[in-house]
Amino acid sequence: MVEIRLAKIDDFSQVVYILNEVTLNLQQKGIQQWEYPWDDNKIINQLKNNYLYVLLVEEEMLGTFCIYDIDNINEFSLDEKGKYLSQIAILPKFQGKNIGSAITEFACFFVKELDKTLYLDCWAGNEKLKQFYSRNGFKYLGDFPEESYFVSIFKYS
């Protein structure tokens, strides 16, 4: 059974481990969206601000993600404050087992309860992930430049 909860300080080292493992895996596939190694201070800040969540299966932490407030995305200015689902990371050996769907379902339910809109992005070249988001109820808004690559932005409302 999947459990999702806010991350605690005790989760810090496992969260960093997951993020670093996923980043290395992405980089091996030529996806450079995240920098390795992760900045500990960034993770601590996410913990302190209650943005960081963890996903557990049978008490084993397999993934992590963030949900935080936003006013704009790239050049989009939003009419009202929305939420941003980001930093979705599932240990590589557990990817493709519907765990990502548990994260998107949780986040969609979370924003629906708040009467907010949810946004997320991914590297524009990741067709598999873009299809996954579309299948999970997200509307594709387009591709936008970010540093030396493009990101695809999605919306759920």
mmCIF file of C-alpha atoms in Angstrom:
data_model
loop_
_atom_site.group_PDB
_atom_site.id
_atom_site.type_symbol
_atom_site.label_atom_id
_atom_site.label_comp_id
_atom_site.label_asym_id
_atom_site.label_seq_id
_atom_site.Cartn_x
_atom_site.Cartn_y
_atom_site.Cartn_z
ATOM 1 C CA MET A 1 0.000 0.000 0.000
ATOM 2 C CA VAL A 2 1.224 3.503 -0.922
ATOM 3 C CA GLU A 3 1.565 6.116 1.819
ATOM 4 C CA ILE A 4 2.235 9.790 1.051
ATOM 5 C CA ARG A 5 3.061 12.270 3.794
ATOM 6 C CA LEU A 6 4.958 15.467 4.459
ATOM 7 C CA ALA A 7 8.663 14.808 4.821
ATOM 8 C CA LYS A 8 10.247 15.056 8.263
ATOM 9 C CA ILE A 9 13.787 16.075 9.203
ATOM 10 C CA ASP A 10 14.520 12.367 9.829
ATOM 11 C CA ASP A 11 13.772 11.723 6.125
ATOM 12 C CA PHE A 12 16.475 14.132 4.935
ATOM 13 C CA SER A 13 19.250 11.657 4.077
ATOM 14 C CA GLN A 14 16.906 9.260 2.234
ATOM 15 C CA VAL A 15 15.341 12.138 0.262
ATOM 16 C CA VAL A 16 18.800 13.350 -0.822
ATOM 17 C CA TYR A 17 19.745 9.770 -1.737
ATOM 18 C CA ILE A 18 16.610 9.389 -3.903
ATOM 19 C CA LEU A 19 17.125 12.745 -5.624
ATOM 20 C CA ASN A 20 20.785 11.984 -6.365
ATOM 21 C CA GLU A 21 20.026 8.469 -7.675
ATOM 22 C CA VAL A 22 17.261 9.773 -9.956
ATOM 23 C CA THR A 23 19.434 12.663 -11.173
ATOM 24 C CA LEU A 24 22.290 10.321 -12.120
ATOM 25 C CA ASN A 25 19.823 8.015 -13.884
ATOM 26 C CA LEU A 26 18.365 10.950 -15.851
ATOM 27 C CA GLN A 27 21.815 12.221 -16.782
ATOM 28 C CA GLN A 28 22.777 8.770 -18.094
ATOM 29 C CA LYS A 29 19.746 9.095 -20.414
ATOM 30 C CA GLY A 30 20.913 12.541 -21.577
ATOM 31 C CA ILE A 31 18.337 14.448 -19.500
ATOM 32 C CA GLN A 32 20.100 17.357 -17.808
ATOM 33 C CA GLN A 33 17.147 18.969 -16.018
ATOM 34 C CA TRP A 34 18.624 18.492 -12.518
ATOM 35 C CA GLU A 35 22.100 19.153 -11.159
ATOM 36 C CA TYR A 36 24.088 16.508 -9.299
ATOM 37 C CA PRO A 37 24.657 16.417 -6.386
ATOM 38 C CA TRP A 38 21.598 18.041 -4.836
ATOM 39 C CA ASP A 39 22.072 21.087 -2.617
ATOM 40 C CA ASP A 40 21.403 20.038 0.993
ATOM 41 C CA ASN A 41 20.297 23.572 1.906
ATOM 42 C CA LYS A 42 17.615 23.511 -0.788
ATOM 43 C CA ILE A 43 16.201 20.259 0.628
ATOM 44 C CA ILE A 44 16.329 21.564 4.212
ATOM 45 C CA ASN A 45 14.474 24.717 3.116
ATOM 46 C CA GLN A 46 11.791 22.575 1.428
ATOM 47 C CA LEU A 47 11.445 20.517 4.610
ATOM 48 C CA LYS A 48 11.138 23.592 6.835
ATOM 49 C CA ASN A 49 8.509 25.169 4.556
ATOM 50 C CA ASN A 50 6.406 21.976 4.334
ATOM 51 C CA TYR A 51 6.772 21.714 0.543
ATOM 52 C CA LEU A 52 8.476 18.329 0.543
ATOM 53 C CA TYR A 53 6.580 15.035 0.526
ATOM 54 C CA VAL A 54 7.698 11.429 0.582
ATOM 55 C CA LEU A 55 6.120 8.328 -0.858
ATOM 56 C CA LEU A 56 6.441 5.036 0.983
ATOM 57 C CA VAL A 57 5.458 1.495 0.060
ATOM 58 C CA GLU A 58 5.426 -0.941 2.981
ATOM 59 C CA GLU A 59 7.327 1.671 5.018
ATOM 60 C CA GLU A 60 10.173 1.883 2.439
ATOM 61 C CA MET A 61 10.707 5.361 0.983
ATOM 62 C CA LEU A 62 10.678 5.053 -2.807
ATOM 63 C CA GLY A 63 9.992 8.604 -3.922
ATOM 64 C CA THR A 64 9.732 12.273 -3.126
ATOM 65 C CA PHE A 65 8.162 15.418 -4.594
ATOM 66 C CA CYS A 66 7.287 19.026 -3.746
ATOM 67 C CA ILE A 67 4.105 21.072 -3.885
ATOM 68 C CA TYR A 68 4.490 24.813 -3.429
ATOM 69 C CA ASP A 69 2.725 28.126 -4.157
ATOM 70 C CA ILE A 70 3.391 29.987 -7.399
ATOM 71 C CA ASP A 71 2.413 33.313 -8.972
ATOM 72 C CA ASN A 72 3.921 32.723 -12.413
ATOM 73 C CA ILE A 73 5.623 30.145 -14.604
ATOM 74 C CA ASN A 74 8.307 31.236 -17.047
ATOM 75 C CA GLU A 75 6.546 34.092 -18.872
ATOM 76 C CA PHE A 76 3.027 33.075 -17.761
ATOM 77 C CA SER A 77 1.489 35.314 -15.158
ATOM 78 C CA LEU A 78 -1.282 33.464 -13.359
ATOM 79 C CA ASP A 79 -4.624 35.072 -12.563
ATOM 80 C CA GLU A 80 -4.607 33.612 -9.080
ATOM 81 C CA LYS A 81 -2.120 31.733 -6.963
ATOM 82 C CA GLY A 82 -1.726 28.150 -8.012
ATOM 83 C CA LYS A 83 0.346 25.242 -6.795
ATOM 84 C CA TYR A 84 3.337 23.711 -8.509
ATOM 85 C CA LEU A 85 4.117 20.002 -8.409
ATOM 86 C CA SER A 86 7.838 19.591 -8.864
ATOM 87 C CA GLN A 87 10.887 17.494 -8.210
ATOM 88 C CA ILE A 88 9.035 14.203 -8.675
ATOM 89 C CA ALA A 89 11.640 11.527 -8.053
ATOM 90 C CA ILE A 90 11.058 7.782 -7.842
ATOM 91 C CA LEU A 91 13.971 5.404 -7.372
ATOM 92 C CA PRO A 92 14.818 4.027 -10.840
ATOM 93 C CA LYS A 93 14.143 0.382 -9.972
ATOM 94 C CA PHE A 94 10.569 1.307 -8.970
ATOM 95 C CA GLN A 95 9.760 3.481 -11.996
ATOM 96 C CA GLY A 96 7.104 2.202 -14.386
ATOM 97 C CA LYS A 97 5.123 0.536 -11.577
ATOM 98 C CA ASN A 98 2.315 3.139 -11.319
ATOM 99 C CA ILE A 99 3.907 4.899 -8.347
ATOM 100 C CA GLY A 100 3.970 8.179 -10.270
ATOM 101 C CA SER A 101 0.194 7.945 -10.652
ATOM 102 C CA ALA A 102 -0.143 7.853 -6.859
ATOM 103 C CA ILE A 103 1.807 11.133 -6.692
ATOM 104 C CA THR A 104 -0.243 12.886 -9.382
ATOM 105 C CA GLU A 105 -3.523 11.631 -7.859
ATOM 106 C CA PHE A 106 -2.457 12.896 -4.424
ATOM 107 C CA ALA A 107 -1.437 16.301 -5.808
ATOM 108 C CA CYS A 108 -4.633 16.677 -7.870
ATOM 109 C CA PHE A 109 -6.814 15.809 -4.858
ATOM 110 C CA PHE A 110 -4.754 18.227 -2.717
ATOM 111 C CA VAL A 111 -5.339 21.202 -5.055
ATOM 112 C CA LYS A 112 -8.980 20.308 -5.686
ATOM 113 C CA GLU A 113 -9.593 20.547 -1.909
ATOM 114 C CA LEU A 114 -7.987 24.020 -1.957
ATOM 115 C CA ASP A 115 -9.848 25.062 -5.127
ATOM 116 C CA LYS A 116 -6.501 25.802 -6.813
ATOM 117 C CA THR A 117 -4.913 25.013 -10.161
ATOM 118 C CA LEU A 118 -1.924 22.654 -10.282
ATOM 119 C CA TYR A 119 0.989 23.062 -12.678
ATOM 120 C CA LEU A 120 4.018 20.896 -13.398
ATOM 121 C CA ASP A 121 6.772 20.630 -15.962
ATOM 122 C CA CYS A 122 9.232 18.162 -17.426
ATOM 123 C CA TRP A 123 12.081 18.200 -19.917
ATOM 124 C CA ALA A 124 10.460 18.765 -23.326
ATOM 125 C CA GLY A 125 12.344 15.841 -24.864
ATOM 126 C CA ASN A 126 10.830 13.296 -22.474
ATOM 127 C CA GLU A 127 7.927 12.065 -24.618
ATOM 128 C CA LYS A 128 7.172 9.139 -22.310
ATOM 129 C CA LEU A 129 6.714 11.441 -19.308
ATOM 130 C CA LYS A 130 4.664 13.945 -21.324
ATOM 131 C CA GLN A 131 2.295 11.133 -22.344
ATOM 132 C CA PHE A 132 2.108 9.981 -18.708
ATOM 133 C CA TYR A 133 1.030 13.462 -17.537
ATOM 134 C CA SER A 134 -1.572 13.714 -20.313
ATOM 135 C CA ARG A 135 -3.000 10.281 -19.372
ATOM 136 C CA ASN A 136 -3.198 11.429 -15.742
ATOM 137 C CA GLY A 137 -5.481 14.395 -16.431
ATOM 138 C CA PHE A 138 -2.992 17.197 -17.122
ATOM 139 C CA LYS A 139 -3.448 19.590 -20.044
ATOM 140 C CA TYR A 140 -0.328 20.353 -22.098
ATOM 141 C CA LEU A 141 0.269 24.129 -22.283
ATOM 142 C CA GLY A 142 3.387 24.152 -24.472
ATOM 143 C CA ASP A 143 7.185 24.086 -24.494
ATOM 144 C CA PHE A 144 9.164 26.963 -23.020
ATOM 145 C CA PRO A 145 12.897 27.793 -22.825
ATOM 146 C CA GLU A 146 14.729 27.236 -19.550
ATOM 147 C CA GLU A 147 18.503 27.724 -19.452
ATOM 148 C CA SER A 148 19.912 25.522 -22.246
ATOM 149 C CA TYR A 149 16.834 23.361 -22.860
ATOM 150 C CA PHE A 150 13.036 23.470 -23.133
ATOM 151 C CA VAL A 151 10.456 22.363 -20.591
ATOM 152 C CA SER A 152 6.905 21.212 -21.289
ATOM 153 C CA ILE A 153 4.390 22.794 -18.928
ATOM 154 C CA PHE A 154 1.160 21.066 -17.889
ATOM 155 C CA LYS A 155 -1.916 22.228 -15.960
ATOM 156 C CA TYR A 156 -4.585 20.472 -13.894
ATOM 157 C CA SER A 157 -7.663 22.339 -12.683
#
